[in-house]
XYZ file of C-alpha atoms in Angstrom:
697
model
C 64.184 -229.838 -250.672
C 66.858 -227.416 -249.491
C 68.996 -225.635 -252.050
C 72.447 -227.276 -252.082
C 74.262 -223.968 -251.570
C 73.757 -220.212 -251.611
C 74.807 -219.787 -255.226
C 72.171 -222.241 -256.375
C 69.591 -220.612 -254.087
C 70.234 -217.193 -255.624
C 69.877 -218.685 -259.087
C 66.574 -220.301 -258.172
C 65.301 -217.059 -256.638
C 65.864 -215.274 -259.933
C 63.609 -217.732 -261.767
C 61.519 -219.699 -259.242
C 59.979 -222.869 -260.607
C 56.257 -223.239 -261.231
C 55.839 -225.313 -258.077
C 56.127 -222.075 -256.094
C 53.269 -220.366 -257.918
C 50.455 -218.857 -255.877
C 47.387 -221.113 -255.858
C 44.432 -218.730 -255.634
C 40.901 -219.573 -254.660
C 39.031 -219.505 -257.955
C 35.459 -218.601 -257.051
C 33.287 -220.673 -259.392
C 30.411 -218.305 -258.759
C 28.606 -217.860 -262.047
C 26.716 -219.569 -264.819
C 29.673 -221.701 -265.847
C 30.557 -222.479 -269.453
C 33.285 -224.768 -270.728
C 34.665 -222.053 -272.983
C 34.943 -219.498 -270.201
C 36.561 -221.985 -267.834
C 39.248 -222.670 -270.414
C 39.718 -218.978 -271.203
C 40.171 -217.975 -267.587
C 42.691 -220.732 -266.852
C 44.707 -219.706 -269.904
C 44.548 -216.102 -268.709
C 45.766 -217.088 -265.243
C 48.755 -218.883 -266.682
C 49.580 -215.962 -268.963
C 49.825 -213.823 -265.820
C 52.201 -216.183 -263.999
C 49.610 -218.180 -262.033
C 50.163 -221.911 -262.489
C 47.515 -223.412 -260.243
C 44.125 -222.851 -258.619
C 41.841 -224.050 -255.854
C 38.528 -224.986 -257.513
C 36.117 -223.305 -255.113
C 32.331 -223.721 -255.619
C 31.000 -220.377 -254.439
C 27.914 -218.324 -253.738
C 26.494 -217.161 -257.072
C 26.826 -220.440 -258.963
C 23.857 -220.934 -261.270
C 21.062 -222.952 -259.679
C 20.976 -225.217 -262.748
C 24.364 -226.547 -261.575
C 23.569 -228.559 -258.471
C 26.423 -229.104 -256.033
C 28.082 -232.491 -256.722
C 25.659 -233.133 -259.611
C 26.761 -234.731 -262.906
C 26.649 -231.285 -264.546
C 28.785 -229.837 -261.734
C 31.430 -232.479 -262.347
C 31.336 -231.960 -266.118
C 32.366 -228.345 -265.648
C 35.049 -229.272 -263.139
C 36.329 -231.922 -265.546
C 36.864 -229.185 -268.123
C 38.854 -227.265 -265.514
C 40.963 -230.288 -264.567
C 41.601 -231.336 -268.177
C 42.541 -227.769 -269.170
C 44.844 -227.437 -266.183
C 46.519 -230.718 -267.113
C 47.063 -229.528 -270.681
C 48.602 -226.286 -269.377
C 50.767 -227.999 -266.757
C 48.888 -226.293 -263.932
C 48.175 -227.559 -260.423
C 44.626 -228.123 -259.148
C 43.525 -228.209 -255.523
C 40.032 -229.586 -254.858
C 37.856 -227.731 -252.361
C 35.893 -230.148 -250.204
C 32.682 -228.208 -249.566
C 29.922 -226.197 -251.222
C 31.186 -222.987 -249.546
C 32.108 -223.243 -245.858
C 32.611 -224.364 -243.138
C 33.698 -227.750 -244.407
C 32.219 -231.062 -243.322
C 28.574 -230.971 -244.406
C 28.575 -231.726 -248.165
C 26.570 -228.610 -248.927
C 23.892 -229.694 -246.424
C 23.337 -233.092 -248.056
C 24.365 -235.024 -244.935
C 21.648 -233.508 -242.755
C 19.080 -233.756 -245.548
C 19.782 -237.497 -245.667
C 20.108 -237.939 -241.910
C 18.656 -235.127 -239.759
C 20.014 -236.888 -236.674
C 23.562 -236.135 -237.891
C 23.165 -232.364 -237.530
C 25.641 -230.432 -235.354
C 25.103 -230.668 -231.603
C 26.061 -228.617 -228.573
C 25.407 -228.151 -224.870
C 23.884 -225.233 -222.982
C 23.187 -224.371 -219.360
C 19.481 -223.439 -219.186
C 16.710 -222.868 -216.700
C 14.200 -225.098 -218.519
C 14.500 -227.592 -221.386
C 13.044 -227.172 -224.856
C 11.289 -229.902 -226.830
C 13.921 -232.244 -228.231
C 16.544 -231.462 -225.572
C 18.402 -234.266 -223.831
C 18.856 -233.352 -220.180
C 22.358 -234.389 -219.163
C 22.337 -232.953 -215.636
C 19.743 -231.311 -213.433
C 20.708 -229.107 -210.487
C 18.968 -226.619 -208.203
C 20.326 -223.743 -210.288
C 19.947 -224.978 -213.841
C 20.116 -227.778 -216.363
C 22.869 -228.973 -218.645
C 21.158 -229.937 -221.903
C 22.265 -231.368 -225.225
C 20.483 -230.078 -228.329
C 20.963 -229.569 -232.016
C 22.991 -226.411 -232.506
C 20.935 -225.138 -235.422
C 24.287 -224.436 -237.073
C 24.486 -223.736 -240.764
C 26.978 -223.279 -243.581
C 26.993 -220.818 -246.449
C 25.646 -222.409 -249.618
C 26.543 -221.828 -253.265
C 23.156 -220.740 -254.631
C 20.944 -217.702 -254.087
C 18.859 -218.071 -250.932
C 21.442 -220.287 -249.195
C 23.430 -217.660 -247.308
C 23.325 -216.824 -243.595
C 19.746 -216.159 -242.487
C 18.222 -217.027 -245.855
C 15.399 -219.559 -246.271
C 17.398 -222.335 -247.941
C 20.552 -222.068 -245.865
C 22.057 -225.585 -245.470
C 22.410 -227.155 -242.028
C 25.807 -228.190 -240.738
C 26.724 -231.759 -239.824
C 28.214 -233.096 -236.598
C 31.895 -233.469 -237.468
C 32.540 -235.136 -234.086
C 30.346 -238.051 -235.186
C 32.126 -240.761 -237.231
C 28.898 -241.507 -239.109
C 28.632 -237.909 -240.286
C 32.294 -237.774 -241.325
C 31.925 -241.089 -243.174
C 28.953 -239.614 -245.027
C 30.986 -236.498 -245.827
C 33.783 -238.563 -247.355
C 31.294 -240.679 -249.287
C 29.397 -237.711 -250.728
C 32.397 -235.512 -251.538
C 35.811 -237.167 -251.643
C 34.638 -240.452 -253.090
C 32.590 -238.612 -255.715
C 35.645 -236.566 -256.720
C 37.716 -239.751 -256.825
C 35.270 -241.405 -259.223
C 35.551 -238.412 -261.537
C 39.190 -237.412 -261.255
C 41.341 -240.207 -259.814
C 43.478 -240.412 -263.017
C 44.770 -236.943 -262.160
C 45.326 -237.602 -258.438
C 48.952 -237.035 -257.474
C 49.795 -235.292 -260.753
C 47.575 -232.373 -261.775
C 45.460 -232.701 -258.631
C 47.664 -232.379 -255.560
C 45.418 -231.862 -252.532
C 42.006 -231.429 -250.942
C 41.388 -228.105 -249.204
C 39.287 -228.228 -246.024
C 38.040 -224.830 -244.896
C 37.648 -223.857 -241.224
C 35.467 -226.809 -240.143
C 33.210 -225.790 -237.265
C 31.814 -228.242 -234.733
C 28.730 -226.130 -234.057
C 28.369 -224.674 -237.548
C 27.657 -221.033 -238.260
C 25.096 -219.025 -236.257
C 24.819 -221.401 -233.300
C 23.316 -219.883 -230.123
C 25.621 -217.636 -228.130
C 27.412 -219.516 -225.377
C 26.731 -222.992 -226.756
C 29.655 -225.396 -226.401
C 30.561 -228.268 -228.779
C 29.154 -231.743 -228.133
C 28.225 -234.936 -229.902
C 25.953 -237.878 -229.288
C 27.369 -240.214 -226.646
C 30.019 -237.752 -225.481
C 28.637 -237.663 -221.910
C 29.689 -241.286 -221.442
C 33.142 -240.610 -222.920
C 33.569 -237.652 -220.597
C 32.491 -239.571 -217.492
C 34.656 -242.584 -218.344
C 37.658 -240.248 -218.549
C 36.950 -239.089 -214.978
C 34.905 -235.991 -215.777
C 31.996 -234.639 -213.762
C 29.179 -233.014 -215.695
C 28.515 -230.632 -212.821
C 31.949 -229.119 -213.358
C 30.982 -228.068 -216.875
C 28.758 -225.326 -215.490
C 31.977 -223.288 -215.423
C 32.015 -223.307 -219.236
C 28.992 -221.022 -219.129
C 30.112 -218.879 -216.181
C 33.532 -217.896 -217.525
C 35.400 -220.200 -215.146
C 37.941 -222.993 -215.500
C 38.516 -226.159 -213.499
C 39.740 -229.719 -213.951
C 36.513 -230.739 -215.668
C 36.615 -227.915 -218.205
C 40.268 -228.717 -218.935
C 39.380 -232.383 -219.469
C 36.411 -231.388 -221.649
C 38.576 -229.230 -223.914
C 41.195 -231.963 -224.224
C 38.630 -234.621 -225.110
C 36.847 -232.383 -227.634
C 40.189 -231.621 -229.291
C 41.070 -235.335 -229.409
C 37.665 -236.156 -230.850
C 37.859 -233.441 -233.514
C 41.411 -234.478 -234.376
C 40.777 -238.182 -234.821
C 37.178 -238.264 -236.066
C 37.361 -235.393 -238.559
C 40.929 -234.388 -239.380
C 42.343 -237.865 -238.965
C 39.758 -239.390 -241.290
C 40.342 -236.756 -243.984
C 44.099 -237.033 -243.634
C 44.051 -240.823 -244.002
C 41.753 -240.643 -247.014
C 43.957 -238.087 -248.758
C 47.154 -239.972 -248.007
C 45.714 -243.244 -249.294
C 44.758 -241.512 -252.554
C 48.104 -239.832 -253.173
C 46.887 -236.387 -252.138
C 47.729 -233.900 -249.406
C 45.246 -232.577 -246.880
C 45.578 -228.812 -246.868
C 43.451 -225.879 -245.755
C 43.096 -224.530 -242.254
C 41.244 -225.087 -238.980
C 38.641 -222.839 -237.391
C 40.904 -220.531 -235.364
C 44.288 -218.918 -235.966
C 45.738 -220.581 -232.856
C 44.404 -224.094 -233.538
C 47.874 -225.620 -233.712
C 47.386 -229.202 -232.562
C 44.994 -230.271 -235.338
C 47.587 -229.179 -237.902
C 49.372 -232.445 -237.146
C 46.915 -234.122 -239.528
C 47.684 -231.863 -242.488
C 50.226 -232.840 -245.103
C 50.270 -229.095 -245.908
C 49.420 -227.243 -242.682
C 47.795 -223.871 -243.113
C 46.010 -220.889 -241.632
C 43.738 -218.079 -242.794
C 44.563 -214.359 -242.945
C 41.173 -212.677 -243.212
C 39.172 -209.604 -242.179
C 42.287 -207.544 -241.482
C 42.749 -209.300 -238.139
C 46.349 -208.231 -238.555
C 47.121 -205.256 -240.772
C 49.640 -202.488 -241.467
C 47.746 -200.055 -239.265
C 47.423 -202.396 -236.256
C 50.700 -204.261 -236.706
C 51.500 -207.931 -236.950
C 52.299 -208.818 -233.342
C 49.150 -208.141 -231.296
C 46.191 -210.377 -230.558
C 45.333 -214.010 -231.041
C 45.299 -213.823 -234.838
C 48.858 -212.468 -234.986
C 50.128 -216.021 -234.407
C 48.754 -217.486 -237.645
C 51.854 -217.230 -239.823
C 54.109 -218.844 -237.225
C 51.452 -221.386 -236.234
C 51.307 -223.173 -239.575
C 54.981 -222.747 -240.450
C 56.213 -224.013 -237.088
C 53.977 -227.070 -237.128
C 55.158 -227.894 -240.649
C 58.759 -227.658 -239.433
C 58.095 -229.974 -236.490
C 56.472 -232.580 -238.729
C 59.032 -232.347 -241.517
C 56.491 -231.010 -244.016
C 58.111 -229.054 -246.834
C 55.213 -226.668 -247.420
C 52.734 -224.706 -245.332
C 50.002 -222.501 -246.706
C 47.992 -219.404 -245.943
C 44.645 -218.419 -247.411
C 45.340 -214.699 -247.562
C 43.631 -211.357 -248.291
C 40.021 -212.504 -247.772
C 37.828 -209.458 -247.022
C 40.958 -207.552 -245.983
C 39.487 -204.256 -247.144
C 40.199 -200.974 -245.378
C 37.650 -199.116 -243.264
C 34.971 -201.775 -243.888
C 34.830 -200.447 -247.446
C 34.410 -203.297 -249.939
C 37.255 -203.417 -252.452
C 39.404 -200.852 -250.629
C 42.471 -203.084 -250.627
C 45.712 -201.584 -251.868
C 48.937 -202.832 -253.394
C 50.623 -201.500 -250.273
C 48.382 -203.767 -248.200
C 49.118 -206.827 -250.324
C 52.868 -206.314 -250.086
C 52.645 -205.955 -246.298
C 50.585 -209.125 -245.887
C 52.900 -211.177 -248.088
C 55.989 -210.020 -246.182
C 54.278 -210.564 -242.821
C 53.578 -214.184 -243.762
C 56.843 -215.006 -245.516
C 59.172 -213.749 -242.797
C 57.276 -216.008 -240.367
C 57.855 -219.005 -242.628
C 54.776 -219.306 -244.865
C 55.823 -220.716 -248.233
C 52.591 -221.337 -250.150
C 50.200 -218.469 -250.848
C 46.489 -219.026 -251.525
C 45.142 -215.606 -252.560
C 41.480 -215.038 -251.718
C 40.267 -214.744 -254.398
C 39.979 -214.748 -258.192
C 36.300 -214.358 -259.160
C 34.835 -216.243 -262.115
C 32.150 -213.539 -262.246
C 31.671 -210.075 -260.741
C 28.144 -209.647 -262.066
C 25.497 -208.253 -259.741
C 25.718 -209.209 -256.070
C 28.746 -211.403 -256.717
C 31.019 -208.361 -256.544
C 29.983 -207.875 -252.899
C 30.517 -211.468 -251.768
C 33.629 -211.288 -249.555
C 35.578 -208.882 -251.785
C 38.039 -207.938 -253.073
C 38.964 -209.851 -256.193
C 42.766 -209.789 -255.990
C 43.266 -211.225 -259.460
C 41.546 -210.427 -262.776
C 39.184 -207.955 -261.098
C 42.023 -205.926 -259.585
C 43.690 -202.863 -261.059
C 47.082 -204.602 -261.027
C 46.026 -207.609 -263.136
C 47.854 -206.334 -266.266
C 51.047 -206.489 -264.192
C 50.217 -209.554 -262.117
C 53.302 -211.411 -263.310
C 55.266 -209.141 -260.936
C 53.107 -210.193 -257.996
C 53.137 -213.876 -258.982
C 56.918 -213.773 -259.341
C 57.262 -212.174 -255.907
C 55.074 -214.794 -254.245
C 57.046 -217.513 -256.011
C 60.365 -215.975 -254.917
C 59.240 -215.815 -251.283
C 57.921 -219.383 -251.448
C 61.151 -220.638 -252.983
C 63.247 -218.872 -250.349
C 61.274 -220.245 -247.409
C 61.065 -223.767 -248.892
C 64.684 -224.217 -249.963
C 66.245 -222.958 -246.732
C 65.988 -223.970 -243.105
C 65.564 -221.357 -240.387
C 68.057 -221.209 -237.523
C 66.135 -221.249 -234.227
C 67.469 -221.762 -230.709
C 64.460 -220.656 -228.613
C 61.352 -222.796 -228.042
C 58.053 -221.283 -226.928
C 56.036 -223.913 -225.072
C 52.358 -223.566 -225.952
C 49.012 -225.277 -225.769
C 46.272 -225.445 -228.348
C 44.482 -222.086 -228.626
C 47.039 -220.548 -226.303
C 49.986 -219.423 -228.419
C 50.974 -216.560 -226.097
C 50.885 -213.554 -228.484
C 51.693 -211.098 -225.680
C 54.727 -213.130 -224.631
C 56.161 -213.490 -228.136
C 55.665 -209.876 -229.234
C 58.974 -208.783 -227.623
C 60.711 -211.652 -229.423
C 59.609 -210.326 -232.800
C 60.553 -206.786 -231.823
C 64.055 -207.806 -230.704
C 64.635 -210.053 -233.761
C 64.749 -213.284 -231.738
C 63.774 -216.355 -233.729
C 61.579 -218.859 -231.918
C 59.799 -222.140 -232.525
C 56.314 -222.849 -231.218
C 56.466 -226.184 -229.424
C 52.931 -227.440 -228.732
C 52.034 -229.679 -225.832
C 51.750 -232.879 -227.855
C 55.489 -232.694 -228.656
C 56.723 -232.215 -225.090
C 56.972 -235.958 -224.294
C 59.365 -236.386 -227.250
C 61.775 -233.746 -225.911
C 64.776 -234.444 -223.734
C 67.030 -232.225 -221.652
C 70.730 -232.609 -222.311
C 73.648 -230.345 -221.494
C 71.419 -227.456 -220.462
C 69.509 -227.540 -223.767
C 66.247 -229.007 -225.048
C 66.553 -231.526 -227.880
C 63.869 -232.746 -230.274
C 64.544 -234.799 -233.409
C 67.974 -233.288 -233.995
C 66.892 -229.733 -233.130
C 68.572 -228.004 -230.213
C 66.932 -225.203 -228.235
C 69.208 -223.259 -225.901
C 66.316 -221.607 -224.074
C 62.578 -222.034 -223.598
C 59.755 -219.634 -222.806
C 56.662 -220.614 -220.838
C 55.670 -223.463 -218.512
C 58.506 -222.631 -216.130
C 58.166 -225.900 -214.178
C 58.916 -227.986 -217.248
C 62.407 -228.789 -218.462
C 64.049 -227.255 -215.384
C 67.649 -227.648 -216.590
C 67.052 -225.477 -219.670
C 67.259 -221.673 -219.265
C 63.773 -220.159 -219.146
C 65.042 -216.813 -220.379
C 64.839 -215.608 -224.001
C 68.079 -213.669 -223.445
C 69.874 -217.022 -223.379
C 69.111 -217.378 -227.103
C 71.072 -214.995 -229.302
C 69.068 -212.677 -231.587
C 69.271 -213.072 -235.344
C 71.051 -209.708 -235.522
C 71.682 -206.615 -233.429
C 70.387 -203.130 -234.245
C 71.716 -199.792 -233.035
C 69.351 -198.128 -232.414
C 66.805 -200.929 -231.780
C 64.150 -201.392 -234.448
C 60.936 -202.980 -233.153
C 59.419 -203.012 -236.658
C 62.265 -204.996 -238.202
C 61.582 -208.715 -238.708
C 64.489 -211.038 -239.364
C 65.037 -214.712 -240.130
C 68.424 -216.457 -240.299
C 68.347 -219.119 -243.015
C 70.637 -221.982 -244.083
C 71.048 -223.991 -247.273
C 71.854 -227.700 -247.331
C 75.618 -227.121 -247.083
C 75.257 -224.714 -244.145
C 75.484 -221.511 -246.176
C 73.873 -218.654 -244.278
C 71.658 -215.794 -245.432
C 69.249 -213.437 -243.690
C 65.756 -212.304 -244.627
C 64.891 -208.786 -243.429
C 61.438 -207.171 -243.608
C 60.284 -203.701 -242.606
C 56.899 -204.309 -240.992
C 56.424 -200.672 -240.012
C 54.840 -197.684 -241.691
C 57.965 -195.570 -242.031
C 61.440 -196.008 -243.486
C 63.908 -197.786 -241.240
C 67.489 -196.642 -240.595
C 69.871 -198.453 -238.249
C 73.306 -200.021 -237.839
C 73.046 -203.793 -238.125
C 75.556 -206.358 -236.893
C 75.252 -209.849 -238.321
C 77.148 -212.959 -237.151
C 78.928 -213.275 -240.509
C 82.609 -213.273 -241.489
C 82.612 -212.653 -245.234
C 81.714 -209.332 -246.878
C 78.003 -209.066 -247.597
C 75.651 -208.356 -250.488
C 71.923 -207.832 -250.732
C 69.018 -208.858 -252.945
C 65.877 -206.746 -253.155
C 63.307 -209.524 -252.877
C 60.667 -207.527 -254.756
C 62.790 -206.809 -257.830
C 65.389 -209.582 -257.572
C 68.168 -207.002 -258.043
C 71.476 -207.674 -256.252
C 74.126 -205.209 -255.099
C 77.127 -205.070 -252.743
C 76.365 -204.087 -249.169
C 79.035 -201.747 -247.797
C 80.063 -203.281 -244.491
C 83.046 -203.667 -242.207
C 84.469 -206.387 -240.015
C 83.860 -206.146 -236.267
C 84.522 -208.695 -233.492
C 80.853 -209.794 -233.570
C 80.787 -210.281 -237.362
C 79.916 -207.742 -240.076
C 78.380 -204.333 -239.507
C 76.546 -202.221 -242.078
C 74.132 -199.357 -242.366
C 70.639 -200.671 -243.108
C 68.256 -198.391 -244.982
C 65.059 -200.362 -245.449
C 62.119 -198.404 -246.843
C 58.495 -198.872 -245.908
C 57.388 -202.170 -247.539
C 61.023 -203.136 -248.015
C 62.186 -206.757 -247.992
C 65.784 -207.909 -248.426
C 67.923 -211.001 -248.523
C 71.443 -210.450 -247.150
C 74.105 -213.001 -248.129
C 77.904 -213.378 -248.495
C 79.142 -211.683 -251.660
C 80.959 -214.811 -252.780
C 77.637 -216.546 -253.421
C 76.985 -214.289 -256.438
C 78.983 -213.738 -259.589
C 80.945 -210.440 -259.474
C 79.133 -209.027 -262.501
C 75.809 -209.582 -260.721
C 76.878 -207.227 -257.948
C 77.903 -204.240 -260.047
C 76.237 -201.278 -258.366
C 73.979 -199.301 -260.700
C 75.380 -196.048 -261.992
C 74.129 -192.971 -260.149
C 71.182 -191.362 -261.987
C 71.751 -188.248 -263.996
C 68.687 -186.544 -262.565
C 65.991 -187.138 -259.965
C 62.518 -186.031 -261.036
C 59.347 -185.633 -259.008
C 55.688 -184.844 -259.581
C 56.364 -181.145 -260.112
C 57.412 -181.726 -263.722
C 54.052 -183.248 -264.684
C 50.885 -181.660 -266.019
C 47.474 -183.274 -265.724
C 46.440 -184.317 -269.212
C 43.238 -186.250 -268.597
C 41.062 -187.548 -265.764
C 38.442 -190.288 -266.020
C 36.389 -190.467 -262.790
C 34.443 -193.484 -264.069
C 37.671 -195.498 -264.167
C 39.390 -193.592 -261.319
C 42.355 -192.754 -263.530
C 44.512 -189.729 -264.125
C 47.001 -189.261 -266.961
C 49.927 -186.882 -266.409
C 52.528 -185.914 -268.975
C 55.956 -184.282 -269.001
C 58.714 -183.512 -271.489
C 62.337 -184.071 -270.459
C 65.570 -183.439 -272.363
C 67.939 -186.124 -273.561
C 70.717 -187.241 -271.251
C 73.653 -189.634 -271.025
C 72.592 -191.510 -267.881
C 69.533 -193.046 -266.267
C 66.936 -190.776 -264.689
C 65.169 -191.534 -261.422
C 61.502 -190.585 -261.039
C 59.927 -190.583 -257.589
C 56.263 -189.651 -257.076
C 53.527 -190.132 -254.471
C 50.207 -191.590 -255.593
C 47.358 -193.209 -253.718
C 47.529 -196.408 -255.725
C 49.015 -197.910 -258.884
C 51.241 -195.805 -261.150
C 52.357 -196.839 -264.651
C 55.132 -194.951 -266.439
C 55.484 -194.791 -270.216
C 58.387 -193.149 -272.036
C 57.560 -192.331 -275.648
C 54.634 -194.760 -275.270
C 56.919 -197.581 -274.122
C 56.031 -199.041 -270.724
C 58.886 -198.633 -268.238
C 57.069 -200.292 -265.364
C 54.347 -200.177 -262.746
C 54.589 -199.356 -259.041
C 51.922 -200.245 -256.516
C 52.568 -198.320 -253.290
C 53.938 -194.889 -252.405
C 56.483 -193.606 -252.985
C 56.346 -194.960 -256.519
C 59.825 -194.997 -257.989
C 60.971 -195.623 -261.562
C 64.419 -195.790 -263.090
C 64.269 -194.563 -266.696
C 67.098 -196.227 -268.643
C 69.392 -193.926 -270.611
C 68.671 -195.954 -273.743
C 65.235 -194.290 -273.788
C 66.754 -190.832 -273.342
C 68.977 -190.527 -276.397
C 66.622 -187.801 -277.547
C 64.052 -185.626 -275.724
C 61.396 -187.880 -274.232
C 57.717 -187.621 -273.475
C 56.719 -189.139 -270.154
C 53.203 -190.388 -269.531
C 52.243 -191.300 -265.972
C 48.941 -193.139 -265.515
C 47.545 -193.255 -261.994
C 44.759 -195.763 -261.291
C 42.673 -195.617 -258.127
C 41.103 -198.325 -256.036
C 38.196 -200.420 -257.403
C 36.376 -199.281 -254.259
C 35.398 -196.266 -256.340
C 33.406 -198.623 -258.547
C 32.232 -201.342 -256.186
C 32.367 -199.734 -252.745
C 32.527 -196.215 -251.299
C 34.647 -193.563 -253.033
C 38.220 -193.192 -251.803
C 40.962 -190.766 -252.855
C 43.037 -191.450 -255.926
C 45.522 -189.583 -258.057
C 48.966 -188.024 -258.015
C 50.011 -186.027 -254.979
C 51.579 -182.746 -256.118
């Protein structure tokens, strides 16, 4: 629900409600005990985390069979504890991933329900069904041999007990999946459905499964007849294997998408809705937009550093993921959209080399594109043995910033609150098709701060042209991009849609979103997506004098600006990893906008002496003595990773990316003070390959 006005929004951003908590994957990957389950949930809540996704994971003790009575007894402890603590639970619908196979139980019951595909071959193999024979090859249907990752030792890719994936295009297989998983969970936990338990998470379902033969294309039993009845010619599908496209391949892709949507996603969506739950999770690819129509909480998956600070957030197919889920949620009137973020996002292929600087960048990248529910990947139940190397890093209790995680949880909640309780102003529609979200075409839109809405093909028939604009369910788009022959009376030129703001000089790394509250109050979210500080003159279409909120700290201050014919102009200084909310000053109480007094002194690393170094823990301790003073002191240092500052053994704060900056309040400086600066390096030094750490002098 939108905030009624800007004043109420600012109040809610200061103390976001628990509903905006991150909901991390909790890897249930050990020899579970009831006591430890309760302890960890209590620990999560103490660190500002008010919900989890219960994720059966590789490393679970073999004595705990997937979906066994013992399995459910442990999960019952988790659900009951979460209910007592007022936490949210999301159920994960698979024994690892991809979803849809019930940990391999479907194919063990019915081998004929294993995943299927088609190949173009010179000669058939035993068991193949020959669909078409030509002078230059055969089109055959065969089992894909696809697998999923299991939860026990020996069940991973290439291992002897790896489970086989089921055919999620086959209604019988999907019915078996619902019977074995969802119905079993319902028998155990239906009293908590719709209260503690809010959703089922489905994880990148794959038609072929993992490790299918290269070049194989999705298929299911009886699909040849469906294809022919729709006017398709099997001979035309040879192009699928030759890198070509034609009318038959286009029809094939449309029919496969329809089949996947209705047979798999539609069945799960209906089941969840009928049981008072949401379907959440994400599809197989970052640009799978059409199947998101079936999700009550659409989502995507930020993994493997497919976008990153060093490569940027606007290039390649995976750069569309934040907008993909958020835009589909907007079109369907869904209040929330999610992202499973940080999975295996380590630097330089070095397990655990994931920094606070990285995490801040990823969160800002997602939030400015509209994501408003964060699913951190992951909090590990256990890091013993090989578990520490299973898709690291742990971004929760196993991270160096866990003692200060309330800061991170509060930031994720603030971003989620902001993007849930406002509506984005958008006047440009980008026409797109499934798995074709035009990343090259939209990159200039991001770089010129032009807001746009992805408008997938299935919504085009609902649109109408009126007065030179495109209208859809009360939304008005003044311009469109793509599919130039469609909607001919609407300008097909992004320049016809005004940018969110204007920069002089231009700033291609600045991301901006114009937001409105229920009463039409306007504010602007600004994010520096680059690797250097940003300086520019900004003109916003606003009339009242402006103020700013640092979204990381929640601190508010006046924004010196002046009135110009186009609105208000101000000098924007946005540091690397900076994120701001700009709003009319009248929305805040005057005392909230009192600018902080200038610091008495600015200190740097030169005043510190190395006191102690512990290579085993990758820590350094530096100390300094400073005289008393009447005003605050500013300390600015450069460290590779987390820095914690203590004054006379009292914690002032922690900073997670360079430059680390601390404001030492004058109340701690009434007499000479001893400063202690603790620098902690990446866990990669323990679990991966050594990386630099320490204070830069």
